[in-house]
C-alpha positions as a LaTeX table, in Angstrom:
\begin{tabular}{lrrr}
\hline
Residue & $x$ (\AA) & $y$ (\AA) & $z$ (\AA) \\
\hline
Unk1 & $-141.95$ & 200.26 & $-73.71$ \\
Unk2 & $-144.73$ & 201.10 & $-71.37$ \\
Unk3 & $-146.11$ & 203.76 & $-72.63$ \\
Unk4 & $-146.39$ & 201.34 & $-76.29$ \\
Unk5 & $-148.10$ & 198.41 & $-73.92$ \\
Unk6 & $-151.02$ & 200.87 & $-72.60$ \\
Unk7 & $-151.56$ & 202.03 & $-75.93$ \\
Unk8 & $-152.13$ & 198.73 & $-77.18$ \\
Unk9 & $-155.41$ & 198.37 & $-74.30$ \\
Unk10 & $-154.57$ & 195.08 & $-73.61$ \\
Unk11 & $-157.59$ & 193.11 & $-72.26$ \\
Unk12 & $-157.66$ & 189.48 & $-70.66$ \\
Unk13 & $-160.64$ & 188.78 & $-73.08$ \\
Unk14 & $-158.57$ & 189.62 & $-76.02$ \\
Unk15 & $-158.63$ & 186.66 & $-78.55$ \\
Unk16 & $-155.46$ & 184.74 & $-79.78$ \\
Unk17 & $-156.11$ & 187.11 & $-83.51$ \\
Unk18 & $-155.84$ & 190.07 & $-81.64$ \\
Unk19 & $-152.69$ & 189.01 & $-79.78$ \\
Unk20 & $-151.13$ & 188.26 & $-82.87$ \\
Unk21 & $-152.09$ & 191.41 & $-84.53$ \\
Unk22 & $-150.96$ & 193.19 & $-80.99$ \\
Unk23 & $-147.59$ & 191.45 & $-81.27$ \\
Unk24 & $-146.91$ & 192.60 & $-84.78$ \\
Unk25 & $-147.40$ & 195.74 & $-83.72$ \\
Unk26 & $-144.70$ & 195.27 & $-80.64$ \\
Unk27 & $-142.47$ & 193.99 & $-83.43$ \\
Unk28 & $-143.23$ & 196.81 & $-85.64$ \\
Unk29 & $-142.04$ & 199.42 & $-83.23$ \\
Unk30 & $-139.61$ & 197.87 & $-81.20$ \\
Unk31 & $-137.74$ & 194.49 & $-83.16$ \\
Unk32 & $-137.95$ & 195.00 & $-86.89$ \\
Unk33 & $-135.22$ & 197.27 & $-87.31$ \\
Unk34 & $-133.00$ & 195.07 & $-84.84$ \\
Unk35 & $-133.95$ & 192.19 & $-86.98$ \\
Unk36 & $-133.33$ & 193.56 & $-90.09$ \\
Unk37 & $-129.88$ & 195.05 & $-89.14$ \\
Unk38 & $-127.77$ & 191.62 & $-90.08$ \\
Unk39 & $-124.63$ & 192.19 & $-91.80$ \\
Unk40 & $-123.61$ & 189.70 & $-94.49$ \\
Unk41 & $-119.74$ & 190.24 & $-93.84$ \\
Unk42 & $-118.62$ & 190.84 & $-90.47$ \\
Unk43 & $-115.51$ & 194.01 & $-90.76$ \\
Unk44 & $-112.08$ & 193.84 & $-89.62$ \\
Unk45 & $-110.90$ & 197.03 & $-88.09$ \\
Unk46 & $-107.55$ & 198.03 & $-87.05$ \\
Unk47 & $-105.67$ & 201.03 & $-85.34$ \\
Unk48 & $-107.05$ & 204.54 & $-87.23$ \\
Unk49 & $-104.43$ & 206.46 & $-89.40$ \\
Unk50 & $-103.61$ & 209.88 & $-89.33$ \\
Unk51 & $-106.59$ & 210.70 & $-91.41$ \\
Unk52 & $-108.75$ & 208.76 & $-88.79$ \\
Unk53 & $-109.76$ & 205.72 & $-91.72$ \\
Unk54 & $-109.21$ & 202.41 & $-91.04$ \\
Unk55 & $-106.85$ & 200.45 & $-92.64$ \\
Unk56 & $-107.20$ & 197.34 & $-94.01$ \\
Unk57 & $-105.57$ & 194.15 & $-92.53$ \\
Unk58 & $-102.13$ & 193.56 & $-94.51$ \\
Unk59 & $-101.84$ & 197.35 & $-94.05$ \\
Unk60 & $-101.43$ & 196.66 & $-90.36$ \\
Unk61 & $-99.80$ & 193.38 & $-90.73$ \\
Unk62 & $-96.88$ & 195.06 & $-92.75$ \\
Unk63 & $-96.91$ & 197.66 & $-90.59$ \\
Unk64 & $-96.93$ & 196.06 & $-86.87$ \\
Unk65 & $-95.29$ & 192.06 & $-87.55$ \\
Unk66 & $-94.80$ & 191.97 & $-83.75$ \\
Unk67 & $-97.52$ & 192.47 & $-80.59$ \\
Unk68 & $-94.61$ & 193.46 & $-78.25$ \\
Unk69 & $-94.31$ & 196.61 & $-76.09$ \\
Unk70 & $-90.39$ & 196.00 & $-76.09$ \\
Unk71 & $-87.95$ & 194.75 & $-78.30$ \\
Unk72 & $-87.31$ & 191.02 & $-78.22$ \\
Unk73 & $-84.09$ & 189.84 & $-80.26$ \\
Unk74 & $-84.68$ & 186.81 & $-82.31$ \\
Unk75 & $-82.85$ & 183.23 & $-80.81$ \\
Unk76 & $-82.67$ & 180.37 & $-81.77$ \\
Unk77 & $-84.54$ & 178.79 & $-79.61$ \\
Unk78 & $-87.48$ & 180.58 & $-80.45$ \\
Unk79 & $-90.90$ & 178.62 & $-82.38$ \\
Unk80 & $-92.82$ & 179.72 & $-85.18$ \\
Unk81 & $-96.84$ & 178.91 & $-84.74$ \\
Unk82 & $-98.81$ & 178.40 & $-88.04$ \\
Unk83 & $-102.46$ & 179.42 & $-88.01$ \\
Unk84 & $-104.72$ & 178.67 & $-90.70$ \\
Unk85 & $-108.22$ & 179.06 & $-89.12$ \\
Unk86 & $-108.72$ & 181.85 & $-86.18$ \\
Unk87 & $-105.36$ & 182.23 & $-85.39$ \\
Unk88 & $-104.89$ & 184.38 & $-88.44$ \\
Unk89 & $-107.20$ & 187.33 & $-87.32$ \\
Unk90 & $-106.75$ & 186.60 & $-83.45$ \\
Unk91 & $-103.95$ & 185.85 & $-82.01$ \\
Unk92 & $-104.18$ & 186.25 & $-78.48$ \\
Unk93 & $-100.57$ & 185.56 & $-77.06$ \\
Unk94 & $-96.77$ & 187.27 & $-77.66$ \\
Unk95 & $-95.12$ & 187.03 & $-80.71$ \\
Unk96 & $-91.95$ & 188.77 & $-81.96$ \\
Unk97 & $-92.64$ & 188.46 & $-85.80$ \\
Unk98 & $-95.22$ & 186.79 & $-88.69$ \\
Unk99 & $-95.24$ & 186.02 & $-91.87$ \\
Unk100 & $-97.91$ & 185.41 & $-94.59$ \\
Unk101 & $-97.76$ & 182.29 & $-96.40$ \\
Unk102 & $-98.67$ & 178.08 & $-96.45$ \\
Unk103 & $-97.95$ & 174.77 & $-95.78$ \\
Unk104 & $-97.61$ & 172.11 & $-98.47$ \\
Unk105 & $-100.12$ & 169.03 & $-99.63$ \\
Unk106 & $-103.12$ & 169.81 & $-97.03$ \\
Unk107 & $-106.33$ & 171.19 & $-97.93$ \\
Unk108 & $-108.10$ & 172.99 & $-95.25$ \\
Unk109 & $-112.32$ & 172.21 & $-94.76$ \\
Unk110 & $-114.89$ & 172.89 & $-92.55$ \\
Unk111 & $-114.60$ & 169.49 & $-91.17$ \\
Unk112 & $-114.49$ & 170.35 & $-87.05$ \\
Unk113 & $-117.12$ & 170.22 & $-84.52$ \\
Unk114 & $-116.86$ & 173.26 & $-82.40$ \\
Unk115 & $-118.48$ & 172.61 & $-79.20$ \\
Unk116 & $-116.19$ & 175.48 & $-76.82$ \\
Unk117 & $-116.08$ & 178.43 & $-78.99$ \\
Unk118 & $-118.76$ & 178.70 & $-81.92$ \\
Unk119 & $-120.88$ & 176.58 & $-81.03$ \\
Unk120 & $-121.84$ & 174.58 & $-77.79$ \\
Unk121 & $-122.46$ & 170.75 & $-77.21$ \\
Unk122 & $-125.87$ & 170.54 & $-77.98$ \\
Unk123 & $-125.32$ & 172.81 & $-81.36$ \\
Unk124 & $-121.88$ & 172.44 & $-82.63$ \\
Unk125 & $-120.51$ & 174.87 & $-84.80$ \\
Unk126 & $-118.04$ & 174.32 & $-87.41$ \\
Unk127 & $-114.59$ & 175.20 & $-87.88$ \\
Unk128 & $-111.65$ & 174.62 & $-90.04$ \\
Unk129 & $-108.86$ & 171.39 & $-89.84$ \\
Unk130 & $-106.99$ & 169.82 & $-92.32$ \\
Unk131 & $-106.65$ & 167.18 & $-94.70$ \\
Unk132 & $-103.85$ & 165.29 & $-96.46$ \\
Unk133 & $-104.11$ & 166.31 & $-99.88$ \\
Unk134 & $-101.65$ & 166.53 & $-103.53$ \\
Unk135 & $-97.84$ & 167.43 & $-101.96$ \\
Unk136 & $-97.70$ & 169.33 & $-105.66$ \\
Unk137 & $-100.91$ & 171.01 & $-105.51$ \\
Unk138 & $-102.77$ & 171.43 & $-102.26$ \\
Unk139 & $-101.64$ & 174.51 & $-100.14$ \\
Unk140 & $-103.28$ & 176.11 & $-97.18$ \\
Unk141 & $-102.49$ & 179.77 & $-96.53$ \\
Unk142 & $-101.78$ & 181.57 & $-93.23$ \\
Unk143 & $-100.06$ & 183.34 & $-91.08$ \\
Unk144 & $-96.58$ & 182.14 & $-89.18$ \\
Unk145 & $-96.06$ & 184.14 & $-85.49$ \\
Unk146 & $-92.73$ & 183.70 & $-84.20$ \\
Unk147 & $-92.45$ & 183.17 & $-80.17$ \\
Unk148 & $-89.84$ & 184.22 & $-78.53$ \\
Unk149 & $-88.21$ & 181.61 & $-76.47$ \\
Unk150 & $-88.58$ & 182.89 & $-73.08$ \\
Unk151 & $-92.69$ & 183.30 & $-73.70$ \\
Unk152 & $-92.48$ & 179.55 & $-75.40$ \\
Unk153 & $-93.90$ & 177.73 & $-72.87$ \\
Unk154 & $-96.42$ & 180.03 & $-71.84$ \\
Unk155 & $-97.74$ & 180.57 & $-75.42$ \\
Unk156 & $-98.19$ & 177.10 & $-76.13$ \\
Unk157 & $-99.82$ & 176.13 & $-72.86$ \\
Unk158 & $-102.49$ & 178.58 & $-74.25$ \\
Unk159 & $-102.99$ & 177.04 & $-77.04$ \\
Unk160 & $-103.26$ & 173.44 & $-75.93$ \\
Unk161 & $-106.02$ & 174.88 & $-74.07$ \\
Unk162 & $-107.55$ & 177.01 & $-76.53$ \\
Unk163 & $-107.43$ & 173.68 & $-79.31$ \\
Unk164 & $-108.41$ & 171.05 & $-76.76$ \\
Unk165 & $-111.00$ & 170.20 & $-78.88$ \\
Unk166 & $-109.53$ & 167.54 & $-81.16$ \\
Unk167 & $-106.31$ & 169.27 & $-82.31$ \\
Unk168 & $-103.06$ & 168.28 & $-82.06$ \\
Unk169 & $-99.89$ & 169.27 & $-82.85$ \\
Unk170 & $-97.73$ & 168.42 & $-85.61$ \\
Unk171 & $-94.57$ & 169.94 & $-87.05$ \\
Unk172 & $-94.50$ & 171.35 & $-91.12$ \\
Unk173 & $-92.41$ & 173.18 & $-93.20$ \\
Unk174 & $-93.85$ & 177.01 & $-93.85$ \\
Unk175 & $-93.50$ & 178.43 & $-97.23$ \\
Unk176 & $-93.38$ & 182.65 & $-97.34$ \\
Unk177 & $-95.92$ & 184.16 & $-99.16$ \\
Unk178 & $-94.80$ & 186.09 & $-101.59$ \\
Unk179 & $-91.20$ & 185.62 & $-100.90$ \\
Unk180 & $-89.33$ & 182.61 & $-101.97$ \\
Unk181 & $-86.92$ & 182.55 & $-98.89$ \\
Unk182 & $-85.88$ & 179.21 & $-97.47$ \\
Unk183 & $-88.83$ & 177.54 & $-95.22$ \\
Unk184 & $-89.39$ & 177.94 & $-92.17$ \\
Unk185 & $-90.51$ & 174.44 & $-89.34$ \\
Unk186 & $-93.59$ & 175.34 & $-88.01$ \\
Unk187 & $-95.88$ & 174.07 & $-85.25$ \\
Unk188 & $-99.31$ & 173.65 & $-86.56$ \\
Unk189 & $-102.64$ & 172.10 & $-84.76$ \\
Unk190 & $-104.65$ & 169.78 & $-87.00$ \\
Unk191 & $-107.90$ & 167.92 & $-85.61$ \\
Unk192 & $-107.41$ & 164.43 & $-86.48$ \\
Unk193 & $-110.23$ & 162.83 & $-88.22$ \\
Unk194 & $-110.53$ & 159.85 & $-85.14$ \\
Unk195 & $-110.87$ & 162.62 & $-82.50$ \\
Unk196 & $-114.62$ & 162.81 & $-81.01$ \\
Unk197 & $-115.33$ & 166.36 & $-82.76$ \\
Unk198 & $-114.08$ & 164.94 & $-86.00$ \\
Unk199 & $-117.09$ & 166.45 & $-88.53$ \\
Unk200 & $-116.16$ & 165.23 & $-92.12$ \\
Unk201 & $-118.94$ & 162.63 & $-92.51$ \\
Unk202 & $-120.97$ & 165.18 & $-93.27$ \\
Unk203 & $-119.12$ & 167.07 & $-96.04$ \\
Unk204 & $-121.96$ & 168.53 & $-98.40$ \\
Unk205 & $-121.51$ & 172.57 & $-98.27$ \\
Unk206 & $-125.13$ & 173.46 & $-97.80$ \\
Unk207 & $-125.19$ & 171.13 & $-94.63$ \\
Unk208 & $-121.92$ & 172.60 & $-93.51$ \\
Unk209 & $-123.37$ & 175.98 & $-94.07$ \\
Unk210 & $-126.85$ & 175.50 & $-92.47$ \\
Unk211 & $-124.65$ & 174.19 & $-89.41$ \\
Unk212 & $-122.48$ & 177.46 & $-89.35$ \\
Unk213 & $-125.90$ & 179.53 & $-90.32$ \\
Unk214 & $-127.64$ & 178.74 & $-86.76$ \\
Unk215 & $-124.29$ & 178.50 & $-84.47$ \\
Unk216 & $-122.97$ & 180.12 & $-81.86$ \\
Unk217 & $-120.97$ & 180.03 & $-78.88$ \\
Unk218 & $-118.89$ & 181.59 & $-76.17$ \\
Unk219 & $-116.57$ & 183.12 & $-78.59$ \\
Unk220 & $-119.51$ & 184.25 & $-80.97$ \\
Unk221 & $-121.66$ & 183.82 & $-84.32$ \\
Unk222 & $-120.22$ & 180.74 & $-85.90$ \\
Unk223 & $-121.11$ & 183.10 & $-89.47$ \\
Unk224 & $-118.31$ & 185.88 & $-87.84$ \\
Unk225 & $-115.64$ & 182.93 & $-87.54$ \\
Unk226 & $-116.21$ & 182.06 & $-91.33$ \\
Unk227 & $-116.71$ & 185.67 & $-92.30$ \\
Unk228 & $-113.18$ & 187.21 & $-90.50$ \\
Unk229 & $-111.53$ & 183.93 & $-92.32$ \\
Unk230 & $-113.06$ & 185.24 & $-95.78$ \\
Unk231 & $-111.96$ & 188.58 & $-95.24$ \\
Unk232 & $-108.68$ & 187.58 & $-94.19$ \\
Unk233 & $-107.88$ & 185.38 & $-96.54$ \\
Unk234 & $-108.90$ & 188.16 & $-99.29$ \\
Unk235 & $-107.00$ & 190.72 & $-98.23$ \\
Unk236 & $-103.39$ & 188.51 & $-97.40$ \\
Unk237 & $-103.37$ & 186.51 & $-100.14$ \\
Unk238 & $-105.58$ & 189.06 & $-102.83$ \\
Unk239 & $-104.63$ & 186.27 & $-105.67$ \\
Unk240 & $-105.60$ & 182.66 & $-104.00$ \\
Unk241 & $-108.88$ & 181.27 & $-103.93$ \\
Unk242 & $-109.88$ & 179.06 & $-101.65$ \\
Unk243 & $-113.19$ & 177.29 & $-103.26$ \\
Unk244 & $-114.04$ & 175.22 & $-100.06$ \\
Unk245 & $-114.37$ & 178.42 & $-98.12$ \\
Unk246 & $-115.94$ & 180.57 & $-100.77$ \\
Unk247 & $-118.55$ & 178.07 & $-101.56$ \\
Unk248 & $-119.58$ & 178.40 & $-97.94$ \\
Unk249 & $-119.53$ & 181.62 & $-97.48$ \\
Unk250 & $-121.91$ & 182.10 & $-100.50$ \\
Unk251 & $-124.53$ & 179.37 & $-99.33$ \\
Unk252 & $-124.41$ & 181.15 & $-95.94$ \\
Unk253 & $-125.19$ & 184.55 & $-97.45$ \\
Unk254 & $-127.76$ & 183.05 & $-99.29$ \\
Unk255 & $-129.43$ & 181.64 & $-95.84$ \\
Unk256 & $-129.00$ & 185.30 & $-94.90$ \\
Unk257 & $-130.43$ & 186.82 & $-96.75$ \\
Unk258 & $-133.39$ & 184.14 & $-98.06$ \\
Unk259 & $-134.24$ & 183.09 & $-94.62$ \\
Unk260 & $-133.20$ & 184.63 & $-91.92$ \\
Unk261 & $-135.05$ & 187.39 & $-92.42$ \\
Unk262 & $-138.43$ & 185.69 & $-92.18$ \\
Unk263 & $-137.61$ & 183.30 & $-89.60$ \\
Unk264 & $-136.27$ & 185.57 & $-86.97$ \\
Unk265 & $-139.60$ & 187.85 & $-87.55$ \\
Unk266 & $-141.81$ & 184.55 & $-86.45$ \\
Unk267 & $-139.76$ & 183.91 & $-84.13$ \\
Unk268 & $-139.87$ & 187.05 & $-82.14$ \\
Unk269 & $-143.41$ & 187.42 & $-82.34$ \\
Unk270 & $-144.08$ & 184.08 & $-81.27$ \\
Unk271 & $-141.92$ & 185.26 & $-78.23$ \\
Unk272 & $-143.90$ & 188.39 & $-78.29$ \\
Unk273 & $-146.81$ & 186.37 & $-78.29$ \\
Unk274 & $-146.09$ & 184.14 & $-75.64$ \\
Unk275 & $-145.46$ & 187.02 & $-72.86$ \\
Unk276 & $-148.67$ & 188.67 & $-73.87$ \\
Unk277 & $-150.40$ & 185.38 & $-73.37$ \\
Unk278 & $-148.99$ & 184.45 & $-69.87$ \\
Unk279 & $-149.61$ & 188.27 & $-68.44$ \\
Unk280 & $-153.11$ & 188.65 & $-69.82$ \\
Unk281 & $-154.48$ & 185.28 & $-68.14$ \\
Unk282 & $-155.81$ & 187.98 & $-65.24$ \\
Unk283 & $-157.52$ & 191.71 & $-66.37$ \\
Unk284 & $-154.73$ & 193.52 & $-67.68$ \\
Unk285 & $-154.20$ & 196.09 & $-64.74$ \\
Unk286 & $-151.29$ & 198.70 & $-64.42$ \\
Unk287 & $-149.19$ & 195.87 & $-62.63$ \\
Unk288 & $-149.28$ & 193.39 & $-65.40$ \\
Unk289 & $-148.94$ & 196.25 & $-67.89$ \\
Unk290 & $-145.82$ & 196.80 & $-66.50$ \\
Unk291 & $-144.82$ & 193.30 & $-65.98$ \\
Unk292 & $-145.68$ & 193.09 & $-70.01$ \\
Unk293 & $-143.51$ & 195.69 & $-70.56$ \\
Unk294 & $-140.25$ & 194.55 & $-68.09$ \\
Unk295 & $-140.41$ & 191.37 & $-70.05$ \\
Unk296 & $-140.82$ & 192.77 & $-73.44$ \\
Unk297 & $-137.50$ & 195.29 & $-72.21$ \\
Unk298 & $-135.23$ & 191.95 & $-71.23$ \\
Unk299 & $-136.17$ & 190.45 & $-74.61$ \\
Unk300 & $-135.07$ & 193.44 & $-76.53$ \\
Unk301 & $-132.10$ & 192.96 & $-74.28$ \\
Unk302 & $-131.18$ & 189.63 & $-75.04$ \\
Unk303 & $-131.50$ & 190.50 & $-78.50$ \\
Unk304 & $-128.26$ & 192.65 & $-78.22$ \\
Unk305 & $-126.27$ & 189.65 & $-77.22$ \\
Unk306 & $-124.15$ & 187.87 & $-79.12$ \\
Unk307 & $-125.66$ & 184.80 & $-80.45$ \\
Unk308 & $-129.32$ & 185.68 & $-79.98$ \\
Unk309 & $-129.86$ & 185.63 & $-83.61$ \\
Unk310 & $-128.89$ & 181.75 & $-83.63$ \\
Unk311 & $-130.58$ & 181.17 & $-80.77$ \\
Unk312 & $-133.76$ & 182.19 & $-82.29$ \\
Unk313 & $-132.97$ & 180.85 & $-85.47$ \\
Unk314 & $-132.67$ & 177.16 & $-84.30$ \\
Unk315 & $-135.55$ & 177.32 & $-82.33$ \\
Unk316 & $-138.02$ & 178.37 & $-85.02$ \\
Unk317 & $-136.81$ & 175.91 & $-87.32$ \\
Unk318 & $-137.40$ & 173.21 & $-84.48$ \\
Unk319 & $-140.93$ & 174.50 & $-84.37$ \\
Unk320 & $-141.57$ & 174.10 & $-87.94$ \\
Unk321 & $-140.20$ & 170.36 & $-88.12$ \\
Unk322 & $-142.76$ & 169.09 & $-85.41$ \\
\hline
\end{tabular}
């Protein structure tokens, strides 16, 4: 990065054109490729076979239905957990068995702030709950964990925690997918639409989508949360659409790909810009060359985080609305 900022003979008499034209060609070398690198689908990836490929999700789920090191036996007192949002790609606690299949006369949406995971108070992110829908026709598919009773109380400590937001537990019956086996009583976490996080007022999918386009939080890209759901959805139940969540996942490609692009270009050469600007207020000597480049090295940094892409995102479509 040095060597590119003294080839660039940066001067404190250099005029805001020139800085512009010197920060496009930072960007040029160093950020477009970075920029340009977005996937439209994030990937699921699970344990290699024997021919070192990846298999795909159910392949794994058939193969591996519990995430024990030792044999539990099955009691009675044991619980069965229904997930229908994250839960069905991550589920980060003990269980001795799951199951594909849904739950009866609910429609899942989009409908959930997320301040704690994809998002953060001052940009929520979205993420799914549900809604009472037709008994005969609505069905939300998922996946059913069994807990063994001795890790019960453990496991569902954790997830109190990990659905403070909003969500509360219910009990419903659980339907096998594709099986037709006698259903199973599930606990299931719904965010009620009178808790503080509650989202549904706003319930067009291009605003839901423009939400989830420039979101993140401590557990990532709000677009990977949607994304793994997609995928995951696709490949356990190949035969069921789900039109809520493939509507958004189209109007968030299209963002992708129509916007994104562009904005995250302006918005790292306005950043670009800006350190060029605050360095070359004195004669551009070896020290501030160097300070130039330690500062253009910690943004190309922070622009392997996750998140950054948001970041930037939101803040250059703040610019353009004032």
């Amino acid at each position: 990065m040095l060597r590119l900022v003294q080839g660039l003979r940066l001067s404190s008499n250099s005029n805001s054109n020139e800085l512009s034209a010197k920060a496009a060609e930072i960007y040029r070398e160093c950020f477009a490729e970075l920029a340009a690198s977005s996937c439209p689908l994030s990937q699921h990836k699970c344990n290699s076979n024997s021919n070192g490929q990846h298999s795909t999700l159910l392949q794994c789920f058939d193969a591996k239905p519990s995430n024990q090191t030792e044999s539990i036996a099955p009691s009675p007192d044991d619980v069965w957990i229904f997930g229908y949002g994250s839960l069905v790609w991550k589920a980060d606690f003990p269980y001795i068995d799951r199951r594909r299949g849904f739950v009866c006369g609910y429609k899942r949406r989009f409908y959930q702030h997320s301040i704690d995971h994809r998002g953060i108070p001052e940009r929520p992110g979205r993420v799914v709950t549900l809604l009472p829908g037709d008994l005969t026709q609505d069905r939300v598919y998922g996946v059913a964990y069994r807990i063994a009773a001795a890790q019960k109380s453990q496991v569902l400590d954790h997830l109190d925690y990990r659905e403070k937001n909003g969500y509360e537990r219910c009990n419903l019956e659980f339907h096998e997918y594709p099986s037709t086996t006698m259903p199973i009583e599930v606990i299931i976490y719904v965010a009620t639409q009178s808790n503080d996080s509650y989202a549904g007022h706003v319930w067009q999918v291009p605003c839901i989508a423009r939400q989830i386009f420039t979101s993140a939080g401590p557990s990532g890209p709000n677009r990977e949360y949607l994304f793994n759901l997609f995928i995951a959805m696709q490949e356990l139940f190949p035969d069921v659409v789900d039109e809520h969540l493939t509507e958004l996942v189209d109007c968030v490609k299209q963002y992708i790909k129509n916007e994104e692009p562009a904005l995250l270009e302006q918005a790292l050469k306005a950043q670009i810009n800006c350190i060029l600007s605050e360095f070359l207020a004195k004669d551009a000597s070896e020290q501030q060359q160097e300070a130039i480049a330690q500062r253009l090295e910690a943004l190309l940094e922070r622009c392997q985080q996750p998140g950054w892409r948001e970041e930037l995102l939101i803040q250059e479509l703040q610019e353009r609305t004032i």
